[in-house]
PDB file of C-alpha atoms in Angstrom:
ATOM      1  CA  MET A 139     -33.450  17.084  -2.710  1.00  0.00           C
ATOM      2  CA  ASP A 140     -31.229  20.137  -3.057  1.00  0.00           C
ATOM      3  CA  LYS A 141     -27.869  18.830  -4.312  1.00  0.00           C
ATOM      4  CA  LEU A 142     -25.948  22.001  -3.483  1.00  0.00           C
ATOM      5  CA  LYS A 143     -27.293  21.974   0.058  1.00  0.00           C
ATOM      6  CA  LEU A 144     -26.306  18.302   0.357  1.00  0.00           C
ATOM      7  CA  ILE A 145     -22.785  18.996  -0.941  1.00  0.00           C
ATOM      8  CA  ILE A 146     -22.279  21.819   1.528  1.00  0.00           C
ATOM      9  CA  SER A 147     -23.762  19.830   4.416  1.00  0.00           C
ATOM     10  CA  SER A 148     -21.527  16.905   3.542  1.00  0.00           C
ATOM     11  CA  ALA A 149     -18.434  19.112   3.355  1.00  0.00           C
ATOM     12  CA  TYR A 150     -19.129  20.642   6.773  1.00  0.00           C
ATOM     13  CA  ALA A 151     -19.822  17.186   8.223  1.00  0.00           C
ATOM     14  CA  SER A 152     -16.529  15.991   6.756  1.00  0.00           C
ATOM     15  CA  ILE A 153     -14.666  18.872   8.390  1.00  0.00           C
ATOM     16  CA  LEU A 154     -16.245  18.018  11.737  1.00  0.00           C
ATOM     17  CA  THR A 155     -15.394  14.344  11.297  1.00  0.00           C
ATOM     18  CA  ILE A 156     -11.768  15.072  10.371  1.00  0.00           C
ATOM     19  CA  PHE A 157     -11.411  17.250  13.451  1.00  0.00           C
ATOM     20  CA  LEU A 158     -12.907  14.486  15.610  1.00  0.00           C
ATOM     21  CA  VAL A 159     -10.565  11.825  14.206  1.00  0.00           C
ATOM     22  CA  VAL A 160      -7.458  13.965  14.687  1.00  0.00           C
ATOM     23  CA  VAL A 161      -8.399  14.894  18.257  1.00  0.00           C
ATOM     24  CA  ILE A 162      -9.417  11.374  19.292  1.00  0.00           C
ATOM     25  CA  THR A 163      -6.349   9.803  17.664  1.00  0.00           C
ATOM     26  CA  ILE A 164      -3.906  12.068  19.484  1.00  0.00           C
ATOM     27  CA  TRP A 165      -5.881  12.072  22.723  1.00  0.00           C
ATOM     28  CA  ALA A 166      -6.134   8.264  22.788  1.00  0.00           C
ATOM     29  CA  GLU A 167      -2.373   7.926  22.335  1.00  0.00           C
ATOM     30  CA  MET A 168      -1.763  10.311  25.242  1.00  0.00           C
ATOM     31  CA  PHE A 169      -4.524   9.021  27.528  1.00  0.00           C
ATOM     32  CA  ALA A 170      -4.535   5.228  27.882  1.00  0.00           C
ATOM     33  CA  PRO A 171      -8.039   4.940  29.421  1.00  0.00           C
ATOM     34  CA  LEU A 172      -9.566   6.465  26.267  1.00  0.00           C
ATOM     35  CA  LYS A 173      -7.626   4.078  24.039  1.00  0.00           C
ATOM     36  CA  ASP A 174      -8.715   1.163  26.230  1.00  0.00           C
ATOM     37  CA  TRP A 175     -12.346   2.296  26.072  1.00  0.00           C
ATOM     38  CA  LEU A 176     -12.152   2.533  22.293  1.00  0.00           C
ATOM     39  CA  ALA A 177     -10.640  -0.954  22.135  1.00  0.00           C
ATOM     40  CA  ASP A 178     -13.323  -2.344  24.466  1.00  0.00           C
ATOM     41  CA  PHE A 179     -16.074  -0.722  22.411  1.00  0.00           C
ATOM     42  CA  SER A 180     -15.426  -2.728  19.238  1.00  0.00           C
ATOM     43  CA  GLY A 181     -12.383  -4.911  19.794  1.00  0.00           C
ATOM     44  CA  HIS A 182      -9.825  -2.455  18.385  1.00  0.00           C
ATOM     45  CA  HIS A 183      -9.398   1.284  18.887  1.00  0.00           C
ATOM     46  CA  TRP A 184      -9.139   1.979  15.126  1.00  0.00           C
ATOM     47  CA  VAL A 185     -12.395   0.162  14.445  1.00  0.00           C
ATOM     48  CA  SER A 186     -14.116   2.201  17.155  1.00  0.00           C
ATOM     49  CA  LYS A 187     -12.777   5.441  15.680  1.00  0.00           C
ATOM     50  CA  SER A 188     -14.091   4.358  12.295  1.00  0.00           C
ATOM     51  CA  ILE A 189     -17.540   3.589  13.700  1.00  0.00           C
ATOM     52  CA  LEU A 190     -17.632   6.938  15.507  1.00  0.00           C
ATOM     53  CA  SER A 191     -16.476   8.699  12.338  1.00  0.00           C
ATOM     54  CA  VAL A 192     -19.237   7.198  10.228  1.00  0.00           C
ATOM     55  CA  LEU A 193     -21.858   8.027  12.867  1.00  0.00           C
ATOM     56  CA  VAL A 194     -20.665  11.618  13.304  1.00  0.00           C
ATOM     57  CA  TYR A 195     -20.512  12.171   9.539  1.00  0.00           C
ATOM     58  CA  ALA A 196     -23.971  10.693   8.915  1.00  0.00           C
ATOM     59  CA  VAL A 197     -25.688  12.500  11.779  1.00  0.00           C
ATOM     60  CA  ALA A 198     -23.945  15.807  11.050  1.00  0.00           C
ATOM     61  CA  THR A 199     -24.840  15.614   7.357  1.00  0.00           C
ATOM     62  CA  VAL A 200     -28.511  15.004   8.116  1.00  0.00           C
ATOM     63  CA  VAL A 201     -28.678  17.703  10.804  1.00  0.00           C
ATOM     64  CA  LEU A 202     -26.856  20.263   8.673  1.00  0.00           C
ATOM     65  CA  TYR A 203     -28.996  19.469   5.641  1.00  0.00           C
ATOM     66  CA  ALA A 204     -32.132  19.921   7.712  1.00  0.00           C
ATOM     67  CA  THR A 205     -31.021  23.197   9.295  1.00  0.00           C
ATOM     68  CA  LEU A 206     -29.089  24.923   6.508  1.00  0.00           C
ATOM     69  CA  ARG A 207     -30.825  27.712   4.674  1.00  0.00           C
ATOM     70  CA  LYS A 208     -30.686  27.944   0.883  1.00  0.00           C
ATOM     71  CA  PRO A 209     -26.935  28.108   0.162  1.00  0.00           C
ATOM     72  CA  ASN A 210     -25.266  30.561  -2.157  1.00  0.00           C
ATOM     73  CA  PRO A 211     -23.960  28.678  -5.235  1.00  0.00           C
ATOM     74  CA  THR A 212     -20.640  30.513  -5.033  1.00  0.00           C
ATOM     75  CA  SER A 213     -19.997  29.250  -1.494  1.00  0.00           C
ATOM     76  CA  ALA A 214     -19.504  25.597  -2.476  1.00  0.00           C
ATOM     77  CA  PRO A 215     -16.017  25.988  -4.013  1.00  0.00           C
ATOM     78  CA  LYS A 216     -14.829  27.894  -0.923  1.00  0.00           C
ATOM     79  CA  ILE A 217     -16.166  25.238   1.423  1.00  0.00           C
ATOM     80  CA  ILE A 218     -14.630  22.427  -0.648  1.00  0.00           C
ATOM     81  CA  ARG A 219     -11.292  24.289  -0.669  1.00  0.00           C
ATOM     82  CA  ASN A 220     -11.500  24.655   3.120  1.00  0.00           C
ATOM     83  CA  LEU A 221     -12.271  20.951   3.398  1.00  0.00           C
ATOM     84  CA  LEU A 222      -9.197  20.068   1.347  1.00  0.00           C
ATOM     85  CA  VAL A 223      -6.969  22.408   3.367  1.00  0.00           C
ATOM     86  CA  LEU A 224      -8.272  21.066   6.672  1.00  0.00           C
ATOM     87  CA  THR A 225      -7.787  17.499   5.430  1.00  0.00           C
ATOM     88  CA  ALA A 226      -4.136  18.291   4.709  1.00  0.00           C
ATOM     89  CA  ILE A 227      -3.753  19.945   8.115  1.00  0.00           C
ATOM     90  CA  GLY A 228      -5.272  16.873   9.787  1.00  0.00           C
ATOM     91  CA  VAL A 229      -2.874  14.569   7.942  1.00  0.00           C
ATOM     92  CA  LEU A 230       0.062  16.771   8.927  1.00  0.00           C
ATOM     93  CA  ALA A 231      -1.073  16.913  12.552  1.00  0.00           C
ATOM     94  CA  ILE A 232      -1.343  13.138  12.879  1.00  0.00           C
ATOM     95  CA  THR A 233       1.923  12.600  10.982  1.00  0.00           C
ATOM     96  CA  ALA A 234       3.729  15.149  13.158  1.00  0.00           C
ATOM     97  CA  PHE A 235       2.298  13.612  16.305  1.00  0.00           C
ATOM     98  CA  TYR A 236       3.319  10.055  15.431  1.00  0.00           C
ATOM     99  CA  THR A 237       6.718  11.217  14.204  1.00  0.00           C
ATOM    100  CA  GLY A 238       7.298  13.079  17.460  1.00  0.00           C
ATOM    101  CA  HIS A 239       5.966  10.128  19.430  1.00  0.00           C
ATOM    102  CA  HIS A 240       8.269   7.699  17.611  1.00  0.00           C
ATOM    103  CA  LEU A 241      11.314   9.941  18.043  1.00  0.00           C
ATOM    104  CA  GLY A 242      10.554  10.425  21.720  1.00  0.00           C
ATOM    105  CA  PHE A 243       9.598  14.091  21.616  1.00  0.00           C
ATOM    106  CA  LEU A 244       6.102  13.369  22.935  1.00  0.00           C
TER     107      LEU A 244
END
């Protein structure tokens, strides 16, 4: 098993998963049928988002690992940095959304 390839695949899968969680979280708050479907899926919309997150991460990691060519060793720090930046952006997006929602802007 190529550890560098796994790290990079995992980082890209994490980025995809973060994007999915941010989009679904905001979309479900704005579109009640989606939130209801998520709640019906597992009993609570947050549990459903967690299940979907784990599935997306696992499948994306496996697919990316299988399809990625031999990575350049210098690319890993850049990808990890991008992951950290996108994580912060995701946190800010959800925080801004819920703040705006609570204050009545959205």
